[in-house]
Short mmCIF file of C-alpha atoms and ligand atoms in Angstrom, two decimals:
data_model
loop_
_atom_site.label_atom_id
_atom_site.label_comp_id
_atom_site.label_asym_id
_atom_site.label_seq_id
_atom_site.Cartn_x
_atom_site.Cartn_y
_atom_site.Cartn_z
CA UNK A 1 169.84 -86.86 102.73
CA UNK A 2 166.36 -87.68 101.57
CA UNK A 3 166.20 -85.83 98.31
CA UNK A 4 169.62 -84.93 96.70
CA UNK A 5 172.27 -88.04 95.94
CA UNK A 6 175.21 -88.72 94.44
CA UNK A 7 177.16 -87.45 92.34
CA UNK A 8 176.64 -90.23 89.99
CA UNK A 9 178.44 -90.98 87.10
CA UNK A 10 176.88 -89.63 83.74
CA UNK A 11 177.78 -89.98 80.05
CA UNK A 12 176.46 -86.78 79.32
CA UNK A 13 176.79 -85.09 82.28
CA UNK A 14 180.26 -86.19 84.46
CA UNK A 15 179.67 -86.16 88.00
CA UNK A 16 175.89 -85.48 88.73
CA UNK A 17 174.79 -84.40 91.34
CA UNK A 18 171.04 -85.36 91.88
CA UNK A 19 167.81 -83.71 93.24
CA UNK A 20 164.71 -85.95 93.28
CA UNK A 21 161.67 -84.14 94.16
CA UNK A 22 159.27 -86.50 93.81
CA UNK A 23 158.44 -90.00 95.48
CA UNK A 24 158.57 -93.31 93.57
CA UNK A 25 157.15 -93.69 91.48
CA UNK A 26 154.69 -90.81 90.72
CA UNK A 27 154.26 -91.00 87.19
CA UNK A 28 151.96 -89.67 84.20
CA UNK A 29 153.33 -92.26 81.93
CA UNK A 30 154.12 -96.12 82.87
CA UNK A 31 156.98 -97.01 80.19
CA UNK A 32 157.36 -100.86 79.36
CA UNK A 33 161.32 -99.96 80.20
CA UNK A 34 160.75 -98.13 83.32
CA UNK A 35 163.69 -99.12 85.18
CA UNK A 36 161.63 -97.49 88.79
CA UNK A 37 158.77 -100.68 87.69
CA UNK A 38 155.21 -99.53 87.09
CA UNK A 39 153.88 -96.65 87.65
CA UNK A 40 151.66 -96.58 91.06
CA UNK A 41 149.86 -93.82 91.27
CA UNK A 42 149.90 -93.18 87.31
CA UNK A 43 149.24 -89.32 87.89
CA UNK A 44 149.02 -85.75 86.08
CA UNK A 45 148.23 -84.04 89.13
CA UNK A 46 151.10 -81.33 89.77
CA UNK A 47 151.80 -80.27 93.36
CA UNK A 48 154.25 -80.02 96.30
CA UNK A 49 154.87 -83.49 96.84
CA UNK A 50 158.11 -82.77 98.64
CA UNK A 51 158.90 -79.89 100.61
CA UNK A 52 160.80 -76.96 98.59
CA UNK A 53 162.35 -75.47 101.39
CA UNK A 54 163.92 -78.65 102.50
CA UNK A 55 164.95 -79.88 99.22
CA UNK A 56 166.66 -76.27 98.59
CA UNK A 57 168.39 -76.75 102.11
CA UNK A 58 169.82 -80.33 101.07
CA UNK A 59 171.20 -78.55 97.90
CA UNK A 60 172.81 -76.20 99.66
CA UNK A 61 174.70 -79.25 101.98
CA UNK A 62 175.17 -81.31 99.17
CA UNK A 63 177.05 -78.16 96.97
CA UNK A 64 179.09 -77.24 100.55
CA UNK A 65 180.70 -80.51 100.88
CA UNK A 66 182.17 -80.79 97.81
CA UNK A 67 185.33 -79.46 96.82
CA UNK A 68 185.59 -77.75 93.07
CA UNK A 69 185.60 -80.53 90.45
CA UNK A 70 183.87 -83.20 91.99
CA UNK A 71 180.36 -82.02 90.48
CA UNK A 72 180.01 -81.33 87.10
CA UNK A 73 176.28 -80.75 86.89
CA UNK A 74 173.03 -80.31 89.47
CA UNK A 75 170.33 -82.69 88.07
CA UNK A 76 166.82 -82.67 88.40
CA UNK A 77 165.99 -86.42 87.86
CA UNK A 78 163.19 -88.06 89.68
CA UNK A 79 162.02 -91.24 91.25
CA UNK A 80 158.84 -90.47 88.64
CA UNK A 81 158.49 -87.22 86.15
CA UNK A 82 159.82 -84.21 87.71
CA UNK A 83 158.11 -81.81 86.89
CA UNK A 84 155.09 -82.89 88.29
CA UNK A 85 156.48 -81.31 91.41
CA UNK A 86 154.69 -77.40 91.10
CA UNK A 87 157.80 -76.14 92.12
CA UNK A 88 160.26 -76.96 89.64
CA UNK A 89 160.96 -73.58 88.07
CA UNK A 90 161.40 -72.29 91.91
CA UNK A 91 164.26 -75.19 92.15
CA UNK A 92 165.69 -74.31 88.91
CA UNK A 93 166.20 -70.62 89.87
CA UNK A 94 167.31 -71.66 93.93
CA UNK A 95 170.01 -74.11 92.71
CA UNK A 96 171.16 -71.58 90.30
CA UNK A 97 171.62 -69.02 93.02
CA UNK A 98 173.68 -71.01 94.91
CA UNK A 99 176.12 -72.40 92.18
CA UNK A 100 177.34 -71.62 88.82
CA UNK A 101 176.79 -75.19 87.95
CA UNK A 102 175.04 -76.09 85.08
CA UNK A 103 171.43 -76.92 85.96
CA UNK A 104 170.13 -80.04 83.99
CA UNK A 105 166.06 -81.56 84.11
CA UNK A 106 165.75 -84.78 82.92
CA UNK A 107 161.78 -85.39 82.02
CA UNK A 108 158.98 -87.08 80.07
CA UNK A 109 158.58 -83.84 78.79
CA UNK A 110 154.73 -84.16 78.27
CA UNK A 111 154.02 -81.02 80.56
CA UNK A 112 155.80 -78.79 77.41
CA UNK A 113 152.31 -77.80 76.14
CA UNK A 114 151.47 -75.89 79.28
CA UNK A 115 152.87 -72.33 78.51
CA UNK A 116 153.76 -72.31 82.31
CA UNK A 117 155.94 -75.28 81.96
CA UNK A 118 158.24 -73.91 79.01
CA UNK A 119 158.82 -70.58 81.64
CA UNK A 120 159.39 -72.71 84.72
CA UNK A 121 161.91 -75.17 82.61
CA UNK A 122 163.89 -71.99 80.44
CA UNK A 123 166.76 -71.18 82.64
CA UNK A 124 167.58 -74.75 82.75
CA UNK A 125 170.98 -75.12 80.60
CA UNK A 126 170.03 -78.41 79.81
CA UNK A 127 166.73 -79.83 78.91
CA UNK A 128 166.53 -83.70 77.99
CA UNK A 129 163.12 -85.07 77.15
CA UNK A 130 161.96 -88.36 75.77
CA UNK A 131 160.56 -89.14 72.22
CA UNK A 132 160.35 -93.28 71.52
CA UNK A 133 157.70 -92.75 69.39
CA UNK A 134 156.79 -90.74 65.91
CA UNK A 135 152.72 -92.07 66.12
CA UNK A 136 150.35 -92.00 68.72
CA UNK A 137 149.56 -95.84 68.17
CA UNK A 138 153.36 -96.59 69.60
CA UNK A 139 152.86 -93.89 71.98
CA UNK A 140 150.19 -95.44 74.03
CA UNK A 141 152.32 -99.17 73.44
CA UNK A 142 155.58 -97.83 74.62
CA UNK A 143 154.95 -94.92 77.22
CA UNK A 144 151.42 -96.14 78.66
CA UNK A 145 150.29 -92.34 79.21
CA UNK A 146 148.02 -90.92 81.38
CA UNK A 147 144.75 -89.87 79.48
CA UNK A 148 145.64 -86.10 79.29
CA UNK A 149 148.82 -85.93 77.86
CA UNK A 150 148.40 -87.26 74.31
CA UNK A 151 150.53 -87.73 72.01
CA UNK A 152 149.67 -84.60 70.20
CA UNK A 153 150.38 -82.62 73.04
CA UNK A 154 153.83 -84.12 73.52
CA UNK A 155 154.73 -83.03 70.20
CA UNK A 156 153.18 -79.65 70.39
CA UNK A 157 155.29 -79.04 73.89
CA UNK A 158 158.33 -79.89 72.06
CA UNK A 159 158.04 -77.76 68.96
CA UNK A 160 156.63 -74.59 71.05
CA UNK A 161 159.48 -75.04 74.02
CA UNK A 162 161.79 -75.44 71.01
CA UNK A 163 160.80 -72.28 69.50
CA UNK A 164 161.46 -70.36 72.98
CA UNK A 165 164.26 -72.28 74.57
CA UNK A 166 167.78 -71.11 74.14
CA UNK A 167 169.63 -73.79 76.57
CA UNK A 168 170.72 -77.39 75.10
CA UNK A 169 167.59 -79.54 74.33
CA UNK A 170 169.11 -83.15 74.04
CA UNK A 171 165.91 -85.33 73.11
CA UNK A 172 166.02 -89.21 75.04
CA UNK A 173 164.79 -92.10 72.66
CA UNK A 174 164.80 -95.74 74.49
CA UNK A 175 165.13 -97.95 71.90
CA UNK A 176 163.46 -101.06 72.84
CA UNK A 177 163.58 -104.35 70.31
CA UNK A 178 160.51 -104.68 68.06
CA UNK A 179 159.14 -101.84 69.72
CA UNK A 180 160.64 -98.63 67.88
CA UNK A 181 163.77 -100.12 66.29
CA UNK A 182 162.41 -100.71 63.30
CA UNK A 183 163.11 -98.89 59.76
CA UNK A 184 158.64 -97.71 59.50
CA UNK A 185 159.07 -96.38 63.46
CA UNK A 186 162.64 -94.78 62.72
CA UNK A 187 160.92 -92.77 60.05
CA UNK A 188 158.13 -91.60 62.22
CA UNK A 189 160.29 -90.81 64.95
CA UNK A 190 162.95 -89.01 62.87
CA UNK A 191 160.05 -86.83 61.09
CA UNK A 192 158.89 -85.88 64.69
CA UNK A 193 162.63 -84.89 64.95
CA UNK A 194 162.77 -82.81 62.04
CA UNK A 195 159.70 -80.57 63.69
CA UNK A 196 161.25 -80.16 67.07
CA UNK A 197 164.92 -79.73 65.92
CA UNK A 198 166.39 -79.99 68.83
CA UNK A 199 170.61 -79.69 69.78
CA UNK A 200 170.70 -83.40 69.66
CA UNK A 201 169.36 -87.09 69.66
CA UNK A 202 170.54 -89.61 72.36
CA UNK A 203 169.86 -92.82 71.68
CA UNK A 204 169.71 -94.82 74.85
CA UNK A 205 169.04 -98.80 75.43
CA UNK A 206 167.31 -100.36 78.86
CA UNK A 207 170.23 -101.68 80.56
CA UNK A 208 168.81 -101.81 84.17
CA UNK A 209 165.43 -103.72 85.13
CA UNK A 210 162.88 -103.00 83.00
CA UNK A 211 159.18 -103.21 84.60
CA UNK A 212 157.92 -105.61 81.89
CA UNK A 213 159.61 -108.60 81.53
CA UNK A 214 159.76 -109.21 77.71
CA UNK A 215 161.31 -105.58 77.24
CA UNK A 216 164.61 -106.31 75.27
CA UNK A 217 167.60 -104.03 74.29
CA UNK A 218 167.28 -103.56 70.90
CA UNK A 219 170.48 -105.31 68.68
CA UNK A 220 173.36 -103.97 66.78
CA UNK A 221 171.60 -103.76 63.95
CA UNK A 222 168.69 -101.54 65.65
CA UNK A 223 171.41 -99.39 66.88
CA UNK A 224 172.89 -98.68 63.22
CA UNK A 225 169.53 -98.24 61.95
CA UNK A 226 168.84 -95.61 64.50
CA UNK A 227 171.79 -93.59 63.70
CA UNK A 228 171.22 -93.72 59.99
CA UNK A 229 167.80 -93.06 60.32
CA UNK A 230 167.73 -90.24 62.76
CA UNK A 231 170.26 -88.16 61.55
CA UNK A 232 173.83 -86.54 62.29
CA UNK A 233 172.61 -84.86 65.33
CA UNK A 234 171.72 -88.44 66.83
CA UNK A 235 174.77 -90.48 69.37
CA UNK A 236 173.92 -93.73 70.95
CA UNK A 237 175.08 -92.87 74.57
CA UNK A 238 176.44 -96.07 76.14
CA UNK A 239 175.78 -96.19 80.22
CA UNK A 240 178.76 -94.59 82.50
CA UNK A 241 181.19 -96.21 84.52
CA UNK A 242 182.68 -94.30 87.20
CA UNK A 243 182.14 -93.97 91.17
CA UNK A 244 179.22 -93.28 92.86
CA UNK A 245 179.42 -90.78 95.59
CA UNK A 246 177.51 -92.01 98.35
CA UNK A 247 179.40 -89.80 101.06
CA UNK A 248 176.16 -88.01 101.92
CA UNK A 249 174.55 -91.23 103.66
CA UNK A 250 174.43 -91.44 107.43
CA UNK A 251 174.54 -95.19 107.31
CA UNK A 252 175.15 -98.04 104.87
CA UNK A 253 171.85 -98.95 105.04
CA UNK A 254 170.92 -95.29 104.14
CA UNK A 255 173.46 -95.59 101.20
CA UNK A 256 172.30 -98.52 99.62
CA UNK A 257 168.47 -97.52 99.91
CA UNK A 258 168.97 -94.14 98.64
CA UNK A 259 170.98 -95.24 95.67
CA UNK A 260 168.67 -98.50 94.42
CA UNK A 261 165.55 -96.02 94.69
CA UNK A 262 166.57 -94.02 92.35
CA UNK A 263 169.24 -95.89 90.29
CA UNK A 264 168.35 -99.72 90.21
CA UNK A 265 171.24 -101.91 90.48
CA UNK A 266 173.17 -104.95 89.10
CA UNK A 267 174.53 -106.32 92.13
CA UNK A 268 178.14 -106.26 90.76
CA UNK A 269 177.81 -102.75 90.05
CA UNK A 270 175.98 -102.15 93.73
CA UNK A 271 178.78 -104.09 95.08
CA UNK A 272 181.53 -102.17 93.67
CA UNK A 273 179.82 -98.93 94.90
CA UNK A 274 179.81 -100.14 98.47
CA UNK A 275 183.82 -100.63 98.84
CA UNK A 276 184.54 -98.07 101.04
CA UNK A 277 182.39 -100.52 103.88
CA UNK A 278 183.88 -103.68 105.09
CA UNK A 279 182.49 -106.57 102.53
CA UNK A 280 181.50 -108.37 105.94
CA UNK A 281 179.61 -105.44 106.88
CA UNK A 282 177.98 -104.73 103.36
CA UNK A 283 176.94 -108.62 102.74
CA UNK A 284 175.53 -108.71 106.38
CA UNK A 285 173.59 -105.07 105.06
CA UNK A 286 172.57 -106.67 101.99
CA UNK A 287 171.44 -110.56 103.46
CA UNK A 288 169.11 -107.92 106.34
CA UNK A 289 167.30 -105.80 103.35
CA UNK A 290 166.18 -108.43 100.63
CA UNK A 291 165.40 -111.21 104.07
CA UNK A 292 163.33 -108.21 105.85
CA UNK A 293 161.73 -106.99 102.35
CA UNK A 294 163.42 -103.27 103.00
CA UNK A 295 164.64 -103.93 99.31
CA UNK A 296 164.07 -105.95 96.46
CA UNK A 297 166.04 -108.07 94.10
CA UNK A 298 164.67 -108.36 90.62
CA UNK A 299 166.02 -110.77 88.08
CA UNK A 300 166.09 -109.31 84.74
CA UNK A 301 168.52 -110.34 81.32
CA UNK A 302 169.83 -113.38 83.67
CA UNK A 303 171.36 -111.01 86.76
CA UNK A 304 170.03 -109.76 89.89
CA UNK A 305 169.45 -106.32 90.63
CA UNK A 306 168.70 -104.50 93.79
CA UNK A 307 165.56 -102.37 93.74
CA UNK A 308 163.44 -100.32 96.28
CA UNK A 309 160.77 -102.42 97.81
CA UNK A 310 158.17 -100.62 97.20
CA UNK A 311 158.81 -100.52 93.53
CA UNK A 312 156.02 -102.15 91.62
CA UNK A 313 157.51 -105.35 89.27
CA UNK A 314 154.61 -107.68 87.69
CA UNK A 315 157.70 -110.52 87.39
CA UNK A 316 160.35 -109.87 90.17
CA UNK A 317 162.38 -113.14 89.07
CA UNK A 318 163.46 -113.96 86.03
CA UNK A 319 167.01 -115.19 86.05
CA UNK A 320 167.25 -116.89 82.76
CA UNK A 321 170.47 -115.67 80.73
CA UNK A 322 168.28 -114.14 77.94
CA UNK A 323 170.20 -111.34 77.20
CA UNK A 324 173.75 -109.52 79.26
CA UNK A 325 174.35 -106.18 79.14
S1 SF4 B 1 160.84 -94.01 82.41
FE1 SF4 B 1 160.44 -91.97 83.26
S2 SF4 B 1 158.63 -91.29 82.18
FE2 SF4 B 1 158.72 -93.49 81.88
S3 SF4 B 1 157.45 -94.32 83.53
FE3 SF4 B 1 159.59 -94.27 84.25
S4 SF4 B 1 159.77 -92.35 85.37
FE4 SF4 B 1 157.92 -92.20 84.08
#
């Protein structure tokens, strides 16, 4: 399948299954964390970049050959922000024709202040944008946006799809060390909070490669400060362990490309995803890809991780034990 995977393991949302409607790594911000690399074309331009038709059809495979129970949500999540794809509210509505799965987008959320965008995204029952930053200034230092989504629009987006939205709107932070971890950007982030209000706060940490090298986890200490700071409605969400459903490959090859594009890798992890091959067959699979440049291995917090090729990382090597997660 070229645009639905999984289902992936999710903290928040159990077995996911996937839809990425956009290629890598179409972007209209280029976050220091981005775990796709840098952004290439950084873009605001929304348009068909995939077929609809096609992606719906996948779907509609993907939801057939799975027995009850092995999906717990349909995720719109993509190899860039999804809803620069101009037909996001026609997926939302398709995918909820076909199941009575919950329907989850995962975005930047930047697109919010366009009146079209808070229709297209309401009969989503899940809704989970980011918010790293409470000021403009760590804004543009963080989430490298493109020119014409400011950080004032962000936060008018928020507040207005707030005011409209009745399905769960579970706001992302990344909490990167130095960056927004401290007690001055907690405050400015949780006061941003307090306008949107939204269902809840998930604190998440960059655990897979991050496109600039010096980007850092945040500590313990960053973690407790977060909580405190941003209230009883924020949860640090640790990352999932579970299996990865790569059933709907044709090939190994196909399995392990489709997964690293949109879900980076530590090789351990990509490893224990591939057991249902031969481990003859999937080092021979792996030692092909990185020698004929079909894929990528970055080194990042001292381990390697297996990336798409044409993902864009200004240091591809660093395997110096800074930091394991
Ligand atoms: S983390 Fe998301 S919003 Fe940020 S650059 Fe990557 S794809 Fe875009």
């Amino acid at each position: 399948m070229k645009y639905v995977f999984g289902p992936v393991p999710s903290r928040r949302l159990g077995q996911s299954l996937g839809i990425d409607p956009i290629p890598l790594k179409t972007c209209n911000w280029n976050c220091v964390y981005c775990q796709l690399g840098r952004s290439k074309p950084l873009t605001n331009e929304r348009r068909g970049y995939f077929p609809r038709e096609e992606i719906k059809a996948e779907v509609k495979q993907a939801l057939a050959s799975h027995q009850p129970g092995e999906i717990d949500w349909v995720t719109l999540v993509g190899s860039g922000e999804t809803t620069l794809h101009s037909s996001i509210g026609w997926m939302i509505r398709q995918v909820k024709s076909l199941t009575h799965l919950p329907v989850a987008v995962i975005t930047n959320g930047t697109l919010l202040y366009l009146p079209e965008m808070r229709r297209e995204l309401s009969p989503a029952d899940a809704v989970l944008p980011s918010l790293d930053a409470g000021n403009a200034r760590l804004y543009r230092k963080i989430n490298r946006p493109h020119p014409e989504v400011s950080f004032k629009r962000l936060i008018d987006g928020l507040v207005a799809f707030r005011k409209v939205y009745q399905g769960k709107l579970w706001i992302e932070v990344m909490l990167v060390k130095g960056l927004n971890d401290t007690e001055a950007e907690l405050k400015e982030i949780a006061a941003a909070l307090k306008n949107i209000q939204p269902d809840e706060v998930h604190i998440l940490q960059p655990t897979r490669p991050p496109a600039e090298i010096w980007v850092q986890p945040s500590d313990e200490g960053g973690l407790l400060r977060a909580r405190a700071i941003l209230g009883d409605i924020a949860k640090v969400i640790h990352p999932a362990s579970g299996s990865f459903d790569l059933s709907g490959a044709g090939s190994l090859v196909d399995a392990v490309i489709g997964i690293i594009t949109r879900h980076p890798m530590r090789e351990d992890e990509l490893l224990q995803a591939l057991t249902g091959w031969s481990p003859g067959e999937v080092d021979a699979v792996l030692a092909e890809l990185e020698s004929s440049g079909r894929a990528q291995v970055i080194g990042r917090y001292g381990y390697r991780f297996w990336s798409a090729a044409s993902a864009h990382y200004p240091h591809p090597i660093n395997t110096s034990p800074q930091h394991r997660v």
